[in-house]
Short mmCIF file of C-alpha atoms in Angstrom, two decimals:
data_model
loop_
_atom_site.label_atom_id
_atom_site.label_comp_id
_atom_site.label_asym_id
_atom_site.label_seq_id
_atom_site.Cartn_x
_atom_site.Cartn_y
_atom_site.Cartn_z
CA MET A 7 -49.22 256.32 270.85
CA GLN A 8 -50.10 252.79 269.84
CA ALA A 9 -47.68 250.60 267.92
CA ILE A 10 -47.44 247.21 266.24
CA MET A 11 -44.11 245.49 265.66
CA VAL A 12 -43.75 243.12 262.68
CA VAL A 13 -40.87 240.64 262.91
CA GLY A 14 -40.07 237.56 260.82
CA THR A 15 -38.62 234.12 261.33
CA THR A 16 -36.26 234.78 258.39
CA SER A 17 -35.31 237.43 255.90
CA HIS A 18 -37.74 237.63 252.97
CA ALA A 19 -40.57 236.22 255.11
CA GLY A 20 -42.93 239.04 254.17
CA LYS A 21 -42.42 241.60 256.94
CA SER A 22 -42.41 244.59 254.58
CA LEU A 23 -45.54 243.41 252.79
CA VAL A 24 -47.43 242.86 256.06
CA ALA A 25 -46.27 246.20 257.47
CA THR A 26 -47.34 247.99 254.28
CA ALA A 27 -50.78 246.39 254.35
CA LEU A 28 -51.17 247.30 258.04
CA CYS A 29 -50.31 250.94 257.28
CA ARG A 30 -53.12 251.19 254.73
CA MET A 31 -55.59 249.17 256.84
CA LEU A 32 -55.05 251.30 259.96
CA SER A 33 -55.10 254.52 257.96
CA ARG A 34 -58.50 253.53 256.62
CA ARG A 35 -59.71 253.16 260.21
CA GLY A 36 -58.92 256.78 260.90
CA TRP A 37 -55.55 256.49 262.61
CA ARG A 38 -52.74 258.93 261.86
CA VAL A 39 -50.21 256.20 260.98
CA ALA A 40 -46.47 256.22 260.36
CA PRO A 41 -44.14 253.36 259.41
CA PHE A 42 -40.87 252.84 261.27
CA LYS A 43 -37.79 250.72 260.73
CA GLY A 44 -35.00 251.58 263.12
CA GLN A 45 -32.24 250.06 261.02
CA ASN A 46 -32.47 248.93 257.44
CA MET A 47 -29.87 247.33 255.19
CA ALA A 48 -30.84 247.94 251.59
CA LEU A 49 -29.64 249.39 248.30
CA ASN A 50 -33.11 250.53 247.28
CA ALA A 51 -33.42 254.04 248.66
CA TYR A 52 -35.71 257.05 248.34
CA VAL A 53 -35.10 260.77 248.85
CA THR A 54 -37.71 262.63 250.89
CA ASN A 55 -38.96 266.14 250.20
CA GLY A 56 -36.44 267.34 252.76
CA GLY A 57 -33.53 265.68 250.95
CA ALA A 58 -33.18 262.79 253.43
CA GLU A 59 -32.27 259.30 252.23
CA ILE A 60 -34.33 256.41 253.62
CA GLY A 61 -35.11 252.83 252.62
CA TYR A 62 -37.50 252.68 249.68
CA ALA A 63 -39.72 250.19 251.51
CA GLN A 64 -40.37 252.76 254.24
CA ALA A 65 -41.31 255.33 251.59
CA VAL A 66 -43.84 252.87 250.18
CA GLN A 67 -45.19 252.22 253.68
CA ALA A 68 -45.55 255.97 254.22
CA TRP A 69 -47.53 256.23 250.99
CA ALA A 70 -49.64 253.31 252.20
CA ALA A 71 -50.31 255.28 255.39
CA LYS A 72 -51.15 258.32 253.20
CA VAL A 73 -48.41 260.48 254.71
CA ALA A 74 -45.20 261.94 253.31
CA PRO A 75 -41.99 259.93 253.83
CA GLN A 76 -39.57 261.48 256.33
CA ALA A 77 -36.15 260.72 257.75
CA GLU A 78 -37.46 259.65 261.17
CA MET A 79 -39.22 256.65 259.60
CA ASN A 80 -35.83 255.02 258.95
CA PRO A 81 -33.14 256.68 261.08
CA ILE A 82 -30.39 254.18 260.16
CA LEU A 83 -29.85 252.95 256.59
CA LEU A 84 -26.89 250.70 255.81
CA LYS A 85 -25.90 250.45 252.14
CA PRO A 86 -23.55 247.48 251.52
CA GLN A 87 -20.70 248.07 249.09
CA GLY A 88 -18.63 244.89 249.38
CA ASP A 89 -15.68 243.75 251.51
CA MET A 90 -17.96 243.61 254.59
CA THR A 91 -18.26 247.41 254.43
CA SER A 92 -21.36 249.59 254.30
CA GLN A 93 -22.11 253.24 253.92
CA VAL A 94 -23.96 254.51 256.99
CA VAL A 95 -26.87 256.89 256.42
CA LEU A 96 -27.87 258.42 259.76
CA ARG A 97 -31.05 260.47 260.04
CA GLY A 98 -31.13 260.69 256.26
CA ARG A 99 -27.53 261.83 255.72
CA ALA A 100 -24.50 259.79 254.69
CA VAL A 101 -21.96 259.96 257.54
CA GLY A 102 -19.24 257.59 256.32
CA HIS A 103 -18.32 253.96 255.80
CA ILE A 104 -17.83 251.27 258.39
CA THR A 105 -16.98 247.57 258.55
CA ALA A 106 -19.48 245.11 259.98
CA LYS A 107 -17.17 244.40 262.94
CA ASP A 108 -16.73 248.08 263.81
CA TYR A 109 -20.41 248.76 263.33
CA TYR A 110 -21.50 246.16 265.86
CA GLU A 111 -18.76 247.14 268.30
CA LYS A 112 -18.88 250.94 268.07
CA PHE A 113 -22.17 252.16 266.63
CA PHE A 114 -24.71 250.83 269.12
CA ASP A 115 -25.02 253.88 271.39
CA THR A 116 -25.14 256.35 268.50
CA GLY A 117 -27.69 254.23 266.66
CA TRP A 118 -29.95 253.65 269.65
CA GLN A 119 -29.96 257.37 270.44
CA ALA A 120 -31.01 258.16 266.84
CA ILE A 121 -33.78 255.56 267.07
CA GLN A 122 -35.13 256.94 270.35
CA GLU A 123 -35.06 260.52 269.07
CA SER A 124 -36.86 259.50 265.87
CA LEU A 125 -39.54 257.64 267.82
CA SER A 126 -40.03 260.69 270.03
CA ARG A 127 -40.51 262.97 267.02
CA LEU A 128 -42.91 260.55 265.34
CA GLY A 129 -44.86 260.28 268.59
CA GLN A 130 -45.51 264.01 268.48
CA GLU A 131 -47.04 263.82 265.00
CA PHE A 132 -48.67 260.39 264.78
CA ASP A 133 -50.92 258.27 266.97
CA PHE A 134 -50.01 254.84 265.58
CA LEU A 135 -46.70 253.32 264.48
CA VAL A 136 -46.29 250.23 262.34
CA CYS A 137 -42.74 249.06 263.07
CA GLU A 138 -40.82 246.57 260.98
CA GLY A 139 -37.94 244.45 262.18
CA ALA A 140 -35.00 243.21 260.13
CA GLY A 141 -33.93 239.66 259.43
CA SER A 142 -34.75 237.53 262.47
CA PRO A 143 -35.24 238.73 266.07
CA ALA A 144 -33.54 235.55 267.33
CA GLU A 145 -29.99 235.89 266.01
CA ILE A 146 -28.41 234.99 269.34
CA ASN A 147 -24.92 236.17 268.34
CA LEU A 148 -26.25 239.66 267.54
CA LYS A 149 -29.19 240.12 269.91
CA HIS A 150 -27.22 242.15 272.43
CA ARG A 151 -26.45 244.70 269.70
CA ASP A 152 -29.71 244.41 267.74
CA LEU A 153 -31.18 247.87 267.16
CA THR A 154 -34.29 247.13 265.17
CA ASN A 155 -36.25 244.10 266.39
CA MET A 156 -37.40 243.33 269.94
CA ARG A 157 -35.42 246.19 271.49
CA VAL A 158 -37.78 248.58 269.70
CA ALA A 159 -40.81 246.43 270.55
CA LYS A 160 -39.90 246.48 274.25
CA TYR A 161 -39.20 250.21 274.19
CA LEU A 162 -42.68 250.85 272.78
CA ASN A 163 -44.34 247.95 274.63
CA ALA A 164 -45.68 247.08 271.18
CA PRO A 165 -47.86 244.03 270.45
CA THR A 166 -45.75 241.99 268.05
CA VAL A 167 -46.68 239.75 265.14
CA LEU A 168 -44.31 237.02 263.92
CA VAL A 169 -44.38 236.37 260.15
CA ALA A 170 -43.19 233.03 258.76
CA ASP A 171 -42.68 231.96 255.13
CA ILE A 172 -44.23 228.53 254.58
CA GLU A 173 -42.86 228.29 251.04
CA ARG A 174 -39.35 227.75 252.41
CA GLY A 175 -40.48 224.60 254.24
CA GLY A 176 -40.13 223.92 257.96
CA VAL A 177 -42.50 226.70 258.91
CA PHE A 178 -43.48 225.20 262.29
CA ALA A 179 -39.84 224.66 263.24
CA HIS A 180 -39.05 228.24 262.23
CA ILE A 181 -41.84 229.62 264.39
CA VAL A 182 -41.24 227.45 267.47
CA GLY A 183 -37.46 227.89 267.23
CA THR A 184 -37.75 231.67 266.95
CA LEU A 185 -40.09 231.90 269.93
CA ASP A 186 -37.89 229.62 272.04
CA LEU A 187 -34.86 231.83 271.40
CA LEU A 188 -36.62 235.01 272.51
CA ASP A 189 -36.19 236.22 276.07
CA PRO A 190 -39.33 235.85 278.24
CA ASP A 191 -40.06 239.60 278.20
CA GLU A 192 -39.71 239.58 274.40
CA ARG A 193 -41.87 236.51 273.88
CA GLN A 194 -44.70 237.88 275.99
CA LEU A 195 -45.04 240.74 273.49
CA VAL A 196 -45.76 238.32 270.60
CA LYS A 197 -49.54 238.41 270.26
CA GLY A 198 -50.00 236.76 266.90
CA ILE A 199 -48.46 234.59 264.19
CA ILE A 200 -48.91 235.02 260.43
CA ILE A 201 -48.12 232.17 258.04
CA ASN A 202 -47.26 233.72 254.69
CA LYS A 203 -47.05 232.49 251.06
CA PHE A 204 -49.41 229.53 251.49
CA ARG A 205 -50.40 227.77 248.27
CA GLY A 206 -52.41 224.78 249.53
CA GLN A 207 -55.75 223.97 251.15
CA GLN A 208 -56.41 225.44 254.58
CA ASP A 209 -58.01 222.24 255.92
CA ILE A 210 -54.77 220.33 255.28
CA LEU A 211 -52.77 222.95 257.17
CA GLN A 212 -55.26 223.30 260.03
CA PRO A 213 -54.01 220.39 262.20
CA GLY A 214 -50.58 222.02 262.21
CA ILE A 215 -52.08 225.37 263.16
CA ASP A 216 -54.02 223.74 266.01
CA TRP A 217 -50.85 222.08 267.29
CA LEU A 218 -48.87 225.34 266.97
CA GLN A 219 -51.43 227.37 268.92
CA GLU A 220 -51.56 224.76 271.68
CA ARG A 221 -47.75 224.46 271.77
CA THR A 222 -47.06 228.21 271.90
CA GLY A 223 -50.21 229.70 273.38
CA ILE A 224 -50.14 232.32 270.63
CA PRO A 225 -52.94 232.57 268.05
CA VAL A 226 -52.34 232.27 264.33
CA ILE A 227 -54.06 235.48 263.25
CA GLY A 228 -53.69 234.94 259.54
CA VAL A 229 -52.68 232.53 256.79
CA LEU A 230 -51.83 234.65 253.76
CA PRO A 231 -51.78 233.09 250.30
CA MET A 232 -49.02 233.71 247.81
CA LEU A 233 -50.13 237.18 246.77
CA ASN A 234 -49.73 238.34 243.20
CA GLN A 235 -49.27 241.92 244.30
CA ALA A 236 -46.27 243.71 242.80
CA PHE A 237 -44.33 245.04 245.74
CA PRO A 238 -41.02 246.93 245.97
CA ALA A 239 -38.36 244.69 247.46
CA GLU A 240 -35.47 245.66 249.71
CA ASP A 241 -32.70 243.52 248.22
CA SER A 242 -31.73 241.98 244.91
CA LEU A 243 -32.52 238.44 246.11
CA SER A 244 -36.13 239.22 245.23
CA LEU A 245 -35.13 239.50 241.56
CA LEU A 246 -34.73 235.73 241.59
CA ASP A 247 -38.48 235.45 242.19
CA ARG A 248 -39.43 237.58 239.22
CA THR A 249 -40.54 236.01 236.00
CA ALA A 250 -39.95 237.41 232.54
CA ASN A 251 -42.99 235.65 231.04
CA LYS A 252 -45.79 237.86 229.75
CA THR A 253 -48.21 236.56 227.20
CA ASN A 254 -48.95 240.00 225.74
CA ALA A 255 -45.42 241.41 225.77
CA SER A 256 -44.28 242.79 222.43
CA ILE A 257 -40.94 244.31 223.46
CA THR A 258 -38.18 243.12 225.79
CA ILE A 259 -36.00 245.31 228.01
CA ALA A 260 -32.86 243.76 229.47
CA VAL A 261 -31.79 245.21 232.82
CA ILE A 262 -28.21 244.38 233.73
CA LYS A 263 -28.19 242.76 237.17
CA LEU A 264 -25.06 244.38 238.54
CA PRO A 265 -23.46 242.79 241.62
CA HIS A 266 -24.44 245.81 243.74
CA ILE A 267 -27.56 246.83 241.82
CA ALA A 268 -29.35 249.68 243.57
CA ASN A 269 -32.74 251.32 243.17
CA PHE A 270 -34.09 248.62 240.89
CA THR A 271 -37.50 249.88 242.03
CA ASP A 272 -36.95 252.26 239.09
CA PHE A 273 -38.22 249.42 236.89
CA ASP A 274 -41.48 248.64 238.71
CA PRO A 275 -43.42 250.92 236.32
CA LEU A 276 -41.95 249.00 233.35
CA GLU A 277 -42.93 245.70 234.97
CA SER A 278 -46.48 247.05 235.22
CA GLU A 279 -46.68 247.57 231.44
CA GLU A 280 -48.46 244.61 229.88
CA SER A 281 -46.61 245.09 226.59
CA VAL A 282 -43.15 245.04 228.22
CA ARG A 283 -41.08 242.06 229.30
CA VAL A 284 -38.31 242.99 231.75
CA ARG A 285 -35.43 240.49 231.79
CA TYR A 286 -32.61 240.71 234.33
CA VAL A 287 -29.25 239.68 232.84
CA SER A 288 -26.34 238.80 235.13
CA PRO A 289 -22.66 239.02 234.12
CA GLY A 290 -21.78 235.83 232.30
CA GLU A 291 -25.24 235.39 230.82
CA ASP A 292 -26.09 235.88 227.14
CA LEU A 293 -27.36 239.39 226.43
CA GLY A 294 -29.22 238.42 223.29
CA TYR A 295 -30.80 241.23 221.28
CA PRO A 296 -33.51 242.91 223.37
CA ASP A 297 -35.27 246.09 222.33
CA ALA A 298 -33.29 248.04 224.92
CA VAL A 299 -30.57 247.47 227.50
CA VAL A 300 -30.66 249.35 230.80
CA LEU A 301 -27.63 249.86 233.02
CA PRO A 302 -29.17 250.54 236.45
CA GLY A 303 -27.90 252.28 239.54
CA THR A 304 -25.27 250.65 241.75
CA LYS A 305 -23.61 251.35 245.08
CA THR A 306 -20.14 250.57 243.63
CA THR A 307 -20.01 251.91 240.10
CA ILE A 308 -16.37 251.21 239.32
CA ALA A 309 -16.26 247.73 240.85
CA ASP A 310 -19.43 246.68 239.04
CA MET A 311 -18.16 248.14 235.75
CA LEU A 312 -14.97 246.07 236.12
CA VAL A 313 -17.13 242.96 236.59
CA LEU A 314 -18.93 243.75 233.32
CA GLN A 315 -15.61 244.15 231.54
CA ARG A 316 -14.08 240.94 232.93
CA SER A 317 -17.20 238.89 232.21
CA GLY A 318 -17.45 240.01 228.58
CA LEU A 319 -20.85 241.63 229.15
CA ALA A 320 -19.39 245.11 228.60
CA GLU A 321 -18.19 244.08 225.14
CA ALA A 322 -21.57 242.51 224.43
CA ILE A 323 -23.29 245.79 225.31
CA GLN A 324 -20.89 247.73 223.09
CA ASN A 325 -21.49 245.35 220.18
CA TYR A 326 -25.24 245.58 220.78
CA MET A 327 -25.06 249.39 220.60
CA HIS A 328 -22.96 249.38 217.42
CA ALA A 329 -25.49 247.00 215.85
CA GLY A 330 -28.20 249.62 216.39
CA GLY A 331 -29.43 248.74 219.87
CA THR A 332 -30.74 251.20 222.45
CA VAL A 333 -28.87 251.62 225.76
CA LEU A 334 -30.10 253.59 228.75
CA GLY A 335 -27.97 254.28 231.83
CA ILE A 336 -29.40 255.47 235.14
CA CYS A 337 -27.22 257.01 237.85
CA GLY A 338 -24.23 254.66 238.27
CA GLY A 339 -25.17 253.01 234.99
CA PHE A 340 -25.02 256.43 233.33
CA GLN A 341 -21.55 256.99 234.80
CA MET A 342 -20.37 253.62 233.44
CA MET A 343 -21.36 254.59 229.90
CA GLY A 344 -18.73 257.31 229.74
CA GLU A 345 -15.09 257.52 228.67
CA TYR A 346 -13.71 257.04 232.13
CA LEU A 347 -14.49 257.11 235.85
CA ALA A 348 -12.08 258.37 238.47
CA ASP A 349 -12.15 257.83 242.21
CA PRO A 350 -9.06 259.73 243.42
CA GLU A 351 -9.97 259.39 247.11
CA GLY A 352 -10.97 255.72 247.00
CA ILE A 353 -14.50 256.51 248.17
CA GLU A 354 -15.86 253.33 246.59
CA GLY A 355 -12.78 251.35 247.61
CA GLN A 356 -11.36 251.50 244.06
CA ASP A 357 -9.04 254.50 243.94
CA GLY A 358 -7.63 255.53 240.58
CA ARG A 359 -8.92 256.13 237.07
CA TYR A 360 -10.73 253.50 235.00
CA LYS A 361 -11.80 253.24 231.39
CA GLY A 362 -15.58 253.29 230.98
CA LEU A 363 -17.77 251.60 228.39
CA GLN A 364 -17.02 254.38 225.86
CA LEU A 365 -20.64 254.76 224.82
CA VAL A 366 -21.23 258.43 225.57
CA PRO A 367 -18.83 261.41 225.77
CA ILE A 368 -18.87 261.98 229.52
CA ARG A 369 -16.30 261.75 232.29
CA THR A 370 -17.12 261.21 235.95
CA VAL A 371 -15.19 261.86 239.14
CA ILE A 372 -16.49 260.18 242.33
CA THR A 373 -16.64 262.80 245.09
CA THR A 374 -17.23 262.80 248.83
CA ARG A 375 -20.28 265.02 248.48
CA LYS A 376 -23.45 263.00 248.10
CA ILE A 377 -26.28 264.57 246.16
CA ALA A 378 -29.72 263.61 247.48
CA ARG A 379 -32.62 265.76 246.37
CA GLN A 380 -36.02 265.76 244.72
CA ARG A 381 -36.11 267.22 241.21
CA GLU A 382 -38.77 268.56 238.87
CA THR A 383 -38.07 269.50 235.26
CA SER A 384 -39.46 269.00 231.76
CA SER A 385 -38.33 266.75 228.94
CA GLN A 386 -36.61 267.64 225.69
CA TYR A 387 -36.65 264.04 224.42
CA PRO A 388 -38.40 261.94 223.24
CA GLN A 389 -41.21 264.49 223.45
CA LEU A 390 -40.78 268.16 224.23
CA GLY A 391 -42.27 269.64 227.37
CA LEU A 392 -43.43 266.58 229.33
CA PRO A 393 -43.39 267.30 233.09
CA ILE A 394 -40.85 265.12 234.90
CA ALA A 395 -40.43 264.43 238.62
CA GLY A 396 -37.89 262.17 240.32
CA TYR A 397 -34.91 262.27 242.62
CA GLU A 398 -31.13 262.35 242.47
CA LEU A 399 -29.05 260.07 244.71
CA HIS A 400 -25.39 259.83 243.72
CA GLN A 401 -21.79 260.60 244.54
CA GLY A 402 -20.00 261.87 241.48
CA ARG A 403 -19.57 264.86 239.21
CA THR A 404 -20.17 264.17 235.51
CA GLN A 405 -19.12 266.42 232.64
CA LEU A 406 -20.01 266.26 228.96
CA VAL A 407 -16.82 266.05 226.89
CA ALA A 408 -16.90 268.19 223.75
CA SER A 409 -13.90 266.60 222.06
CA GLU A 410 -14.07 266.10 218.30
CA GLU A 411 -13.23 262.41 218.70
CA ALA A 412 -16.09 261.82 221.14
CA THR A 413 -18.72 263.56 219.02
CA SER A 414 -17.57 262.71 215.52
CA SER A 415 -20.16 260.01 214.90
CA LEU A 416 -22.79 260.82 217.49
CA LYS A 417 -24.39 264.16 218.30
CA PHE A 418 -25.66 264.63 221.83
CA ASP A 419 -28.31 266.86 223.32
CA PHE A 420 -29.64 267.35 226.82
CA LEU A 421 -32.44 265.05 227.88
CA PHE A 422 -34.18 267.50 230.19
CA GLU A 423 -34.61 271.23 230.57
CA ASP A 424 -32.30 270.91 233.59
CA LYS A 425 -29.11 270.06 231.72
CA SER A 426 -27.44 268.44 234.74
CA LEU A 427 -29.86 265.50 234.72
CA GLY A 428 -29.06 263.65 231.50
CA ILE A 429 -28.10 263.49 227.84
CA VAL A 430 -29.33 261.69 224.74
CA ASP A 431 -27.86 261.18 221.29
CA THR A 432 -29.93 262.59 218.47
CA ARG A 433 -30.54 259.09 217.07
CA GLN A 434 -32.25 258.43 220.44
CA ALA A 435 -30.30 255.19 220.82
CA LEU A 436 -28.10 256.23 223.76
CA TRP A 437 -29.66 257.72 226.87
CA GLY A 438 -28.16 258.66 230.22
CA THR A 439 -29.70 260.23 233.30
CA TYR A 440 -29.11 260.88 236.98
CA LEU A 441 -32.85 260.85 237.66
CA HIS A 442 -34.32 257.97 239.66
CA GLY A 443 -38.06 257.47 239.30
CA LEU A 444 -37.98 258.52 235.65
CA PHE A 445 -40.31 255.73 234.54
CA ASP A 446 -42.82 256.74 237.21
CA ASN A 447 -43.72 259.60 234.84
CA GLY A 448 -46.37 257.88 232.72
CA PRO A 449 -46.40 260.06 229.59
CA TRP A 450 -42.58 260.08 229.39
CA ARG A 451 -42.38 256.32 229.94
CA ARG A 452 -44.86 255.71 227.13
CA ALA A 453 -43.06 258.16 224.82
CA TRP A 454 -39.78 256.30 225.39
CA LEU A 455 -41.44 252.91 224.87
CA ASN A 456 -42.94 254.21 221.64
CA CYS A 457 -39.42 254.93 220.36
CA LEU A 458 -38.66 251.25 220.87
CA ARG A 459 -41.95 250.14 219.33
CA GLN A 460 -41.39 252.24 216.23
CA GLN A 461 -38.11 250.43 215.60
CA ARG A 462 -40.10 247.19 215.51
CA GLY A 463 -42.84 248.63 213.31
CA LEU A 464 -45.36 248.43 216.16
CA SER A 465 -48.14 250.93 216.70
CA SER A 466 -47.65 253.55 219.38
CA LEU A 467 -49.12 253.25 222.86
CA PRO A 468 -51.31 256.09 224.16
CA THR A 469 -49.21 258.62 226.06
CA GLY A 470 -52.06 260.23 227.97
CA VAL A 471 -51.66 257.90 230.94
CA ALA A 472 -51.45 258.61 234.65
CA ASN A 473 -48.19 258.59 236.54
CA PHE A 474 -47.21 255.41 238.34
CA ARG A 475 -48.09 256.84 241.77
CA GLU A 476 -51.78 256.55 240.85
CA GLN A 477 -51.30 252.92 239.86
CA ARG A 478 -49.33 252.37 243.07
CA GLU A 479 -52.27 253.70 245.07
CA MET A 480 -54.54 251.11 243.48
CA MET A 481 -51.95 248.41 244.19
CA LEU A 482 -51.73 249.44 247.85
CA ASP A 483 -55.51 249.38 248.15
CA GLY A 484 -55.58 245.97 246.51
CA LEU A 485 -52.88 244.67 248.87
CA ALA A 486 -54.77 245.92 251.93
CA ASP A 487 -58.06 244.50 250.64
CA GLU A 488 -56.54 241.07 250.14
CA VAL A 489 -54.58 240.92 253.39
CA GLU A 490 -57.58 242.14 255.39
CA THR A 491 -59.65 239.16 254.25
CA TYR A 492 -57.16 236.77 255.86
CA LEU A 493 -56.02 238.72 258.92
CA ASP A 494 -57.53 239.19 262.38
CA LEU A 495 -56.17 242.43 263.81
CA ALA A 496 -57.94 242.21 267.16
CA PRO A 497 -55.04 240.60 269.13
CA LEU A 498 -52.72 243.42 268.00
CA LEU A 499 -54.93 246.34 268.95
CA ARG A 500 -55.11 247.55 272.52
CA SER A 501 -58.44 248.35 274.04
CA PRO A 502 -59.10 252.09 274.37
#
């Protein structure tokens, strides 16, 4: 089995993008390709057909390789939840919570065994792995416990490419410093350097490239421009790079940027709509009066809800709703919309019972059992009978409250044929669902957007559109096409 390892001089250097492009490029050449990331720290997750939870970026890379995502592609997923604590997802299943100190001191052997077993299983099914590192491979205080960078590269004897972000400045120092901090047996695996996010003229950069190649003895195999490809990100820092400006946008959707926002890849299909402007609003910022407000998923529902309440944003959302605005809650955001949330066992670190946003008549209890599964159903709103596919990923049991007080002014119905997945008020102003990937369903997304457009007196958009996965395929092809024009793969491929 051949393999390529992709590491970066920093976080956010472009490792995931390069690995994704490589998956599609190698798949086109006839390889049976699989992505691999031994350990990932991310709040964007995906649920495989087998009910395993993995990093969303690895799911996208699997789709780029034209194979189904599976647990072995990301055997360790860490989901931060504050106070230096993360939930550990091992081989696709949540196994508990651990502090950073205990993780580095106690988890190494268990983690490395899971990584080796996953690589062995992938080796039986695939003939090429595209492996992605995490952060930097040269964190000298952590290298002896690092599970996902050069330890994997050495284990596979994988030709390694080092990706550097020139937009940050100091790109040559980043590259030389990283290489100097690698052990000799690690450095000898680095067969190529990629300079990413370049905005200038190549001839101005070329003297630096010449010096770098002479200084390191490693070829620069690509200088990638700042690509305009939409790409699912692993952490919320990437939201800072997103712009809300669209010249043709006729409606605005405000997504609340919760402190522990999770699965904000749910909104990629909305970002792809030319008529929609997606604006991320942090606690403390002015909500304004958008066409809809979305409360997204979060790893710490209660803690993030308390932040909304302390910052005044919760009251702003309530006032917005009472003034006729539309509010949609997804997963943790759906739970927040209810009368109260209870965490009797302190699973999220906030034991007790807490008053919710009082928008919809539901009550939620956080439970130890984590639900992770693919779902297929059909819609009851805003259009009857639309096929819906997505996935559940939550800890909590939610019940609709039938009290007279809760339903006196608003009447609620079930959003889907499967009644466990969401509710909607009959005015279609309040929506709540446990289903991630809802907007991936093109006809449903357009039907919901048309509800918003009708409130503005705008004409309806056609609903006979493809699901987002077809658009994603075109985006992955476009990404591979563009990267391939700038990248020389030869140094990374072993001779037969």
